[in-house]
Amino acid sequence: STSVRAGSPHARRGMAFTDALFDGCAMLEGVAARCLADIDAVQACWKLAAAIPIVTLDESLLAAAIQFDVVVDATMKRNRVPADLRQQARLGIGLGPGYVPGHNCHVAIETQWGAALGQVLHNRPAAERSGGPRALAGVTRARFAIAPCAGIWQTTAVLGADVQAGATVGQLGEHIIHAPIAGQLRGLARAGVEVLAGQRLVEVDPRSEPQIVGLGERPLAIAIGVAEALETAGRMGPADC
């Protein structure tokens, strides 16, 4: 199952299962996800094998109720000390900075852009966080609109819509949030969510053929790496993978 925090902004909603938190279900690349309220519903969902369970339950409750064979930490949160996944399942797979095979996970997955993106790491840690967002049509941080304060985000804009630089996209408290550049809304936090200062509310894709929905290049490479780690573990066992 995937554990997410209700109310988080998650601007790239077309490239994730975020809308399941609000609508009850969501689709991504033909795969369904369903937001569930309790452990019994999660177990029933798994038996049907028709959707990925999405929950907002505390992770400690999940761990106490379900004996997981595999735990994949894909949160990739900044400025935190990762948990020791080896204590949570027979196979613990850690994504990105902070994960060291044999120390706090069985295997790690490289998440930084570059030739090693998606590589399964057995004997070295994942690379430390470096640089900023990857450029789209030469634009990096300038394509994002950031929350200037904490509050409730309000917008009537639609994901994927064309916008001009400076156009009003939404409002946070007394602050009007404008499109930083011209393009299409690749990222747009859901209206009504509570956000913290500094979180991304809007992302504009300036490319002539922008990607608004589906798996992005980086998430796809990381997912392939996780699948490879699972396949290897299935053949060899967690202690040897």
PDB file of C-alpha atoms in Angstrom:
ATOM      1  CA  SER A   1       0.000   0.000   0.000  1.00  0.00           C
ATOM      2  CA  THR A   2       0.985   3.641  -0.330  1.00  0.00           C
ATOM      3  CA  SER A   3       0.790   5.817   2.768  1.00  0.00           C
ATOM      4  CA  VAL A   4       0.292   9.529   2.103  1.00  0.00           C
ATOM      5  CA  ARG A   5      -0.607  12.487   4.223  1.00  0.00           C
ATOM      6  CA  ALA A   6      -4.053  13.946   3.572  1.00  0.00           C
ATOM      7  CA  GLY A   7      -4.017  17.618   2.698  1.00  0.00           C
ATOM      8  CA  SER A   8      -0.493  17.678   1.285  1.00  0.00           C
ATOM      9  CA  PRO A   9      -0.217  19.917  -1.790  1.00  0.00           C
ATOM     10  CA  HIS A  10       1.267  17.421  -4.314  1.00  0.00           C
ATOM     11  CA  ALA A  11       1.097  19.733  -7.320  1.00  0.00           C
ATOM     12  CA  ARG A  12       1.803  17.121 -10.021  1.00  0.00           C
ATOM     13  CA  ARG A  13      -1.565  15.442  -9.567  1.00  0.00           C
ATOM     14  CA  GLY A  14      -1.728  14.154 -13.136  1.00  0.00           C
ATOM     15  CA  MET A  15       1.449  12.171 -12.531  1.00  0.00           C
ATOM     16  CA  ALA A  16       0.492  10.586  -9.207  1.00  0.00           C
ATOM     17  CA  PHE A  17      -2.393   9.026  -7.278  1.00  0.00           C
ATOM     18  CA  THR A  18      -2.953  12.195  -5.215  1.00  0.00           C
ATOM     19  CA  ASP A  19      -6.527  12.813  -6.352  1.00  0.00           C
ATOM     20  CA  ALA A  20      -7.588   9.516  -4.756  1.00  0.00           C
ATOM     21  CA  LEU A  21      -7.364  11.374  -1.428  1.00  0.00           C
ATOM     22  CA  PHE A  22     -10.099  13.721  -2.565  1.00  0.00           C
ATOM     23  CA  ASP A  23     -12.149  11.712  -5.067  1.00  0.00           C
ATOM     24  CA  GLY A  24     -11.825   8.255  -3.541  1.00  0.00           C
ATOM     25  CA  CYS A  25     -10.037   6.815  -6.556  1.00  0.00           C
ATOM     26  CA  ALA A  26      -7.528   7.790  -9.231  1.00  0.00           C
ATOM     27  CA  MET A  27      -5.924   6.280 -12.324  1.00  0.00           C
ATOM     28  CA  LEU A  28      -2.303   6.444 -13.473  1.00  0.00           C
ATOM     29  CA  GLU A  29      -1.058   4.646 -16.582  1.00  0.00           C
ATOM     30  CA  GLY A  30      -4.068   2.332 -16.468  1.00  0.00           C
ATOM     31  CA  VAL A  31      -3.507   1.391 -12.812  1.00  0.00           C
ATOM     32  CA  ALA A  32      -6.237   2.208 -10.292  1.00  0.00           C
ATOM     33  CA  ALA A  33      -5.724   3.426  -6.725  1.00  0.00           C
ATOM     34  CA  ARG A  34      -8.400   3.648  -4.065  1.00  0.00           C
ATOM     35  CA  CYS A  35      -8.390   5.641  -0.830  1.00  0.00           C
ATOM     36  CA  LEU A  36      -9.364   3.423   2.106  1.00  0.00           C
ATOM     37  CA  ALA A  37     -10.217   4.222   5.704  1.00  0.00           C
ATOM     38  CA  ASP A  38      -9.136   1.178   7.705  1.00  0.00           C
ATOM     39  CA  ILE A  39      -7.045  -1.987   7.769  1.00  0.00           C
ATOM     40  CA  ASP A  40      -9.969  -4.281   6.924  1.00  0.00           C
ATOM     41  CA  ALA A  41     -10.639  -2.297   3.758  1.00  0.00           C
ATOM     42  CA  VAL A  42      -6.949  -2.519   2.817  1.00  0.00           C
ATOM     43  CA  GLN A  43      -6.958  -6.301   3.241  1.00  0.00           C
ATOM     44  CA  ALA A  44     -10.142  -6.630   1.165  1.00  0.00           C
ATOM     45  CA  CYS A  45      -8.666  -4.432  -1.559  1.00  0.00           C
ATOM     46  CA  TRP A  46      -5.529  -6.577  -1.743  1.00  0.00           C
ATOM     47  CA  LYS A  47      -7.590  -9.767  -2.046  1.00  0.00           C
ATOM     48  CA  LEU A  48      -9.462  -8.327  -5.017  1.00  0.00           C
ATOM     49  CA  ALA A  49      -6.149  -7.218  -6.599  1.00  0.00           C
ATOM     50  CA  ALA A  50      -8.007  -4.534  -8.557  1.00  0.00           C
ATOM     51  CA  ALA A  51      -6.482  -1.367  -7.098  1.00  0.00           C
ATOM     52  CA  ILE A  52      -3.580  -0.047  -5.042  1.00  0.00           C
ATOM     53  CA  PRO A  53      -4.720   0.840  -1.501  1.00  0.00           C
ATOM     54  CA  ILE A  54      -4.068   4.473  -0.567  1.00  0.00           C
ATOM     55  CA  VAL A  55      -4.256   5.224   3.160  1.00  0.00           C
ATOM     56  CA  THR A  56      -3.688   8.117   5.528  1.00  0.00           C
ATOM     57  CA  LEU A  57      -3.325   5.864   8.548  1.00  0.00           C
ATOM     58  CA  ASP A  58      -0.251   6.257  10.715  1.00  0.00           C
ATOM     59  CA  GLU A  59       2.556   3.997   9.512  1.00  0.00           C
ATOM     60  CA  SER A  60       2.921   2.493  12.989  1.00  0.00           C
ATOM     61  CA  LEU A  61      -0.688   1.258  12.807  1.00  0.00           C
ATOM     62  CA  LEU A  62      -0.045  -0.348   9.432  1.00  0.00           C
ATOM     63  CA  ALA A  63       3.121  -2.029  10.661  1.00  0.00           C
ATOM     64  CA  ALA A  64       1.342  -3.374  13.753  1.00  0.00           C
ATOM     65  CA  ALA A  65      -1.554  -4.802  11.751  1.00  0.00           C
ATOM     66  CA  ILE A  66       0.183  -6.099   8.631  1.00  0.00           C
ATOM     67  CA  GLN A  67       3.333  -8.176   8.282  1.00  0.00           C
ATOM     68  CA  PHE A  68       4.923  -6.717   5.163  1.00  0.00           C
ATOM     69  CA  ASP A  69       7.245  -8.801   2.987  1.00  0.00           C
ATOM     70  CA  VAL A  70       8.655  -5.657   1.364  1.00  0.00           C
ATOM     71  CA  VAL A  71       8.787  -2.010   2.414  1.00  0.00           C
ATOM     72  CA  VAL A  72       9.755   0.660  -0.112  1.00  0.00           C
ATOM     73  CA  ASP A  73      10.350   4.146   1.278  1.00  0.00           C
ATOM     74  CA  ALA A  74       9.664   6.467  -1.657  1.00  0.00           C
ATOM     75  CA  THR A  75       8.939   9.605   0.365  1.00  0.00           C
ATOM     76  CA  MET A  76      12.371  11.147  -0.336  1.00  0.00           C
ATOM     77  CA  LYS A  77      11.772  13.833   2.276  1.00  0.00           C
ATOM     78  CA  ARG A  78      14.337  16.571   2.740  1.00  0.00           C
ATOM     79  CA  ASN A  79      16.300  17.034   5.953  1.00  0.00           C
ATOM     80  CA  ARG A  80      15.299  13.906   7.779  1.00  0.00           C
ATOM     81  CA  VAL A  81      17.008  10.787   9.091  1.00  0.00           C
ATOM     82  CA  PRO A  82      15.621   7.736   7.273  1.00  0.00           C
ATOM     83  CA  ALA A  83      14.199   4.889   9.325  1.00  0.00           C
ATOM     84  CA  ASP A  84      15.936   1.512   9.345  1.00  0.00           C
ATOM     85  CA  LEU A  85      13.794  -0.382   6.841  1.00  0.00           C
ATOM     86  CA  ARG A  86      15.479  -3.662   7.744  1.00  0.00           C
ATOM     87  CA  GLN A  87      13.448  -3.673  10.944  1.00  0.00           C
ATOM     88  CA  GLN A  88      10.159  -3.300   9.071  1.00  0.00           C
ATOM     89  CA  ALA A  89      10.212  -6.103   6.499  1.00  0.00           C
ATOM     90  CA  ARG A  90      12.253  -8.973   5.065  1.00  0.00           C
ATOM     91  CA  LEU A  91      13.236  -6.643   2.240  1.00  0.00           C
ATOM     92  CA  GLY A  92      13.660  -2.918   2.775  1.00  0.00           C
ATOM     93  CA  ILE A  93      14.242  -0.748  -0.303  1.00  0.00           C
ATOM     94  CA  GLY A  94      15.245   2.852   0.291  1.00  0.00           C
ATOM     95  CA  LEU A  95      14.952   5.503  -2.402  1.00  0.00           C
ATOM     96  CA  GLY A  96      17.433   8.317  -2.624  1.00  0.00           C
ATOM     97  CA  PRO A  97      19.605  10.364  -0.259  1.00  0.00           C
ATOM     98  CA  GLY A  98      20.204   9.002   3.224  1.00  0.00           C
ATOM     99  CA  TYR A  99      19.822   5.320   2.392  1.00  0.00           C
ATOM    100  CA  VAL A 100      22.845   3.048   2.811  1.00  0.00           C
ATOM    101  CA  PRO A 101      22.575  -0.694   2.058  1.00  0.00           C
ATOM    102  CA  GLY A 102      23.491  -2.743   5.115  1.00  0.00           C
ATOM    103  CA  HIS A 103      22.957   0.248   7.396  1.00  0.00           C
ATOM    104  CA  ASN A 104      19.279   1.285   7.087  1.00  0.00           C
ATOM    105  CA  CYS A 105      18.045  -0.742   4.105  1.00  0.00           C
ATOM    106  CA  HIS A 106      18.813  -3.960   2.239  1.00  0.00           C
ATOM    107  CA  VAL A 107      19.175  -2.182  -1.103  1.00  0.00           C
ATOM    108  CA  ALA A 108      18.904   1.442  -2.208  1.00  0.00           C
ATOM    109  CA  ILE A 109      17.787   2.996  -5.485  1.00  0.00           C
ATOM    110  CA  GLU A 110      19.576   5.950  -7.061  1.00  0.00           C
ATOM    111  CA  THR A 111      17.182   8.871  -7.543  1.00  0.00           C
ATOM    112  CA  GLN A 112      19.497  11.641  -8.764  1.00  0.00           C
ATOM    113  CA  TRP A 113      19.492  12.623 -12.425  1.00  0.00           C
ATOM    114  CA  GLY A 114      22.390  11.143 -14.359  1.00  0.00           C
ATOM    115  CA  ALA A 115      23.652   7.900 -15.849  1.00  0.00           C
ATOM    116  CA  ALA A 116      23.005   6.020 -12.568  1.00  0.00           C
ATOM    117  CA  LEU A 117      19.342   7.116 -12.220  1.00  0.00           C
ATOM    118  CA  GLY A 118      17.257   4.088 -11.206  1.00  0.00           C
ATOM    119  CA  GLN A 119      20.302   1.918 -10.487  1.00  0.00           C
ATOM    120  CA  VAL A 120      19.931  -0.718  -7.763  1.00  0.00           C
ATOM    121  CA  LEU A 121      22.631  -0.104  -5.143  1.00  0.00           C
ATOM    122  CA  HIS A 122      23.964  -3.024  -3.108  1.00  0.00           C
ATOM    123  CA  ASN A 123      27.299  -1.797  -1.797  1.00  0.00           C
ATOM    124  CA  ARG A 124      27.187   1.992  -1.753  1.00  0.00           C
ATOM    125  CA  PRO A 125      24.801   4.692  -0.536  1.00  0.00           C
ATOM    126  CA  ALA A 126      22.475   6.682  -2.759  1.00  0.00           C
ATOM    127  CA  ALA A 127      23.949  10.010  -3.873  1.00  0.00           C
ATOM    128  CA  GLU A 128      23.417  13.036  -1.686  1.00  0.00           C
ATOM    129  CA  ARG A 129      20.886  15.605  -2.833  1.00  0.00           C
ATOM    130  CA  SER A 130      22.427  18.132  -5.206  1.00  0.00           C
ATOM    131  CA  GLY A 131      21.336  20.961  -7.471  1.00  0.00           C
ATOM    132  CA  GLY A 132      17.741  21.945  -8.132  1.00  0.00           C
ATOM    133  CA  PRO A 133      14.968  20.798 -10.453  1.00  0.00           C
ATOM    134  CA  ARG A 134      15.889  19.587 -13.920  1.00  0.00           C
ATOM    135  CA  ALA A 135      15.472  22.204 -16.637  1.00  0.00           C
ATOM    136  CA  LEU A 136      12.456  22.055 -18.952  1.00  0.00           C
ATOM    137  CA  ALA A 137      13.119  24.049 -22.145  1.00  0.00           C
ATOM    138  CA  GLY A 138      15.936  25.725 -20.219  1.00  0.00           C
ATOM    139  CA  VAL A 139      13.741  26.748 -17.261  1.00  0.00           C
ATOM    140  CA  THR A 140      14.442  25.418 -13.752  1.00  0.00           C
ATOM    141  CA  ARG A 141      13.131  27.018 -10.543  1.00  0.00           C
ATOM    142  CA  ALA A 142      11.502  29.887 -12.440  1.00  0.00           C
ATOM    143  CA  ARG A 143       8.651  27.622 -13.565  1.00  0.00           C
ATOM    144  CA  PHE A 144       7.343  27.126 -10.003  1.00  0.00           C
ATOM    145  CA  ALA A 145       5.086  29.330  -7.880  1.00  0.00           C
ATOM    146  CA  ILE A 146       5.858  28.837  -4.191  1.00  0.00           C
ATOM    147  CA  ALA A 147       3.586  29.389  -1.188  1.00  0.00           C
ATOM    148  CA  PRO A 148       4.631  32.699   0.427  1.00  0.00           C
ATOM    149  CA  CYS A 149       2.965  31.722   3.696  1.00  0.00           C
ATOM    150  CA  ALA A 150       0.996  28.951   5.345  1.00  0.00           C
ATOM    151  CA  GLY A 151      -2.723  28.783   4.708  1.00  0.00           C
ATOM    152  CA  ILE A 152      -5.554  27.286   2.692  1.00  0.00           C
ATOM    153  CA  TRP A 153      -4.912  27.236  -1.044  1.00  0.00           C
ATOM    154  CA  GLN A 154      -7.776  28.272  -3.288  1.00  0.00           C
ATOM    155  CA  THR A 155      -7.910  27.973  -7.078  1.00  0.00           C
ATOM    156  CA  THR A 156     -10.387  27.513  -9.912  1.00  0.00           C
ATOM    157  CA  ALA A 157      -7.640  26.761 -12.442  1.00  0.00           C
ATOM    158  CA  VAL A 158      -7.511  23.383 -14.167  1.00  0.00           C
ATOM    159  CA  LEU A 159      -4.524  21.085 -14.444  1.00  0.00           C
ATOM    160  CA  GLY A 160      -3.211  21.165 -18.015  1.00  0.00           C
ATOM    161  CA  ALA A 161      -4.672  24.569 -18.847  1.00  0.00           C
ATOM    162  CA  ASP A 162      -2.717  27.095 -20.913  1.00  0.00           C
ATOM    163  CA  VAL A 163      -1.553  30.127 -18.929  1.00  0.00           C
ATOM    164  CA  GLN A 164       0.290  33.335 -19.694  1.00  0.00           C
ATOM    165  CA  ALA A 165       3.044  34.695 -17.493  1.00  0.00           C
ATOM    166  CA  GLY A 166       1.495  36.752 -14.711  1.00  0.00           C
ATOM    167  CA  ALA A 167      -1.985  35.252 -15.031  1.00  0.00           C
ATOM    168  CA  THR A 168      -3.835  34.674 -11.756  1.00  0.00           C
ATOM    169  CA  VAL A 169      -3.828  31.007 -10.846  1.00  0.00           C
ATOM    170  CA  GLY A 170      -5.106  31.077  -7.261  1.00  0.00           C
ATOM    171  CA  GLN A 171      -4.985  32.685  -3.864  1.00  0.00           C
ATOM    172  CA  LEU A 172      -3.348  31.887  -0.539  1.00  0.00           C
ATOM    173  CA  GLY A 173      -4.668  34.081   2.243  1.00  0.00           C
ATOM    174  CA  GLU A 174      -4.223  37.639   1.051  1.00  0.00           C
ATOM    175  CA  HIS A 175      -1.668  36.639  -1.571  1.00  0.00           C
ATOM    176  CA  ILE A 176      -2.638  36.312  -5.237  1.00  0.00           C
ATOM    177  CA  ILE A 177      -0.565  33.593  -6.900  1.00  0.00           C
ATOM    178  CA  HIS A 178       0.426  34.221 -10.504  1.00  0.00           C
ATOM    179  CA  ALA A 179       1.733  31.952 -13.233  1.00  0.00           C
ATOM    180  CA  PRO A 180       5.519  32.461 -13.179  1.00  0.00           C
ATOM    181  CA  ILE A 181       5.957  31.848 -16.926  1.00  0.00           C
ATOM    182  CA  ALA A 182       3.806  31.026 -19.961  1.00  0.00           C
ATOM    183  CA  GLY A 183       2.971  27.407 -20.748  1.00  0.00           C
ATOM    184  CA  GLN A 184       0.679  24.676 -19.460  1.00  0.00           C
ATOM    185  CA  LEU A 185      -0.124  23.880 -15.827  1.00  0.00           C
ATOM    186  CA  ARG A 186       1.907  20.736 -15.222  1.00  0.00           C
ATOM    187  CA  GLY A 187       1.474  21.059 -11.488  1.00  0.00           C
ATOM    188  CA  LEU A 188      -1.447  22.538  -9.557  1.00  0.00           C
ATOM    189  CA  ALA A 189      -2.182  21.873  -5.890  1.00  0.00           C
ATOM    190  CA  ARG A 190      -5.756  20.824  -5.232  1.00  0.00           C
ATOM    191  CA  ALA A 191      -8.078  23.590  -4.088  1.00  0.00           C
ATOM    192  CA  GLY A 192      -8.800  23.580  -0.363  1.00  0.00           C
ATOM    193  CA  VAL A 193      -5.576  21.934   0.828  1.00  0.00           C
ATOM    194  CA  GLU A 194      -3.635  23.366   3.736  1.00  0.00           C
ATOM    195  CA  VAL A 195      -0.097  24.274   2.735  1.00  0.00           C
ATOM    196  CA  LEU A 196       3.064  25.403   4.468  1.00  0.00           C
ATOM    197  CA  ALA A 197       5.235  28.335   3.477  1.00  0.00           C
ATOM    198  CA  GLY A 198       7.734  27.317   0.821  1.00  0.00           C
ATOM    199  CA  GLN A 199       5.723  24.476  -0.675  1.00  0.00           C
ATOM    200  CA  ARG A 200       5.153  24.333  -4.421  1.00  0.00           C
ATOM    201  CA  LEU A 201       1.666  25.333  -5.509  1.00  0.00           C
ATOM    202  CA  VAL A 202       2.033  25.702  -9.268  1.00  0.00           C
ATOM    203  CA  GLU A 203       4.355  24.361 -11.963  1.00  0.00           C
ATOM    204  CA  VAL A 204       4.201  25.626 -15.539  1.00  0.00           C
ATOM    205  CA  ASP A 205       5.665  23.512 -18.341  1.00  0.00           C
ATOM    206  CA  PRO A 206       7.062  25.797 -21.067  1.00  0.00           C
ATOM    207  CA  ARG A 207       7.691  23.048 -23.628  1.00  0.00           C
ATOM    208  CA  SER A 208       5.777  22.817 -26.906  1.00  0.00           C
ATOM    209  CA  GLU A 209       4.794  19.233 -26.014  1.00  0.00           C
ATOM    210  CA  PRO A 210       4.464  19.248 -22.217  1.00  0.00           C
ATOM    211  CA  GLN A 211       3.816  16.192 -20.097  1.00  0.00           C
ATOM    212  CA  ILE A 212       0.872  16.729 -17.765  1.00  0.00           C
ATOM    213  CA  VAL A 213      -0.227  13.158 -17.017  1.00  0.00           C
ATOM    214  CA  GLY A 214       1.434   9.759 -16.759  1.00  0.00           C
ATOM    215  CA  LEU A 215       4.763   8.590 -15.391  1.00  0.00           C
ATOM    216  CA  GLY A 216       7.572  11.079 -15.784  1.00  0.00           C
ATOM    217  CA  GLU A 217      11.030  10.040 -16.955  1.00  0.00           C
ATOM    218  CA  ARG A 218      12.600  10.103 -13.498  1.00  0.00           C
ATOM    219  CA  PRO A 219       9.780   8.305 -11.611  1.00  0.00           C
ATOM    220  CA  LEU A 220       9.693   5.658 -14.351  1.00  0.00           C
ATOM    221  CA  ALA A 221      13.437   5.017 -14.080  1.00  0.00           C
ATOM    222  CA  ILE A 222      13.169   4.760 -10.290  1.00  0.00           C
ATOM    223  CA  ALA A 223      10.181   2.395 -10.540  1.00  0.00           C
ATOM    224  CA  ILE A 224      12.097   0.158 -12.942  1.00  0.00           C
ATOM    225  CA  GLY A 225      14.920   0.058 -10.406  1.00  0.00           C
ATOM    226  CA  VAL A 226      12.529  -1.004  -7.638  1.00  0.00           C
ATOM    227  CA  ALA A 227      11.078  -3.720  -9.893  1.00  0.00           C
ATOM    228  CA  GLU A 228      14.610  -4.979 -10.604  1.00  0.00           C
ATOM    229  CA  ALA A 229      15.384  -5.100  -6.877  1.00  0.00           C
ATOM    230  CA  LEU A 230      12.196  -7.073  -6.244  1.00  0.00           C
ATOM    231  CA  GLU A 231      12.977  -9.510  -9.049  1.00  0.00           C
ATOM    232  CA  THR A 232      16.503 -10.057  -7.746  1.00  0.00           C
ATOM    233  CA  ALA A 233      15.205 -10.620  -4.213  1.00  0.00           C
ATOM    234  CA  GLY A 234      12.684 -13.124  -5.529  1.00  0.00           C
ATOM    235  CA  ARG A 235      15.485 -15.153  -7.087  1.00  0.00           C
ATOM    236  CA  MET A 236      18.103 -14.854  -4.359  1.00  0.00           C
ATOM    237  CA  GLY A 237      16.412 -13.836  -1.115  1.00  0.00           C
ATOM    238  CA  PRO A 238      16.730 -10.459   0.719  1.00  0.00           C
ATOM    239  CA  ALA A 239      19.981 -11.383   2.450  1.00  0.00           C
ATOM    240  CA  ASP A 240      21.735 -11.914  -0.878  1.00  0.00           C
ATOM    241  CA  CYS A 241      20.152  -9.287  -3.140  1.00  0.00           C
TER     242      CYS A 241
END
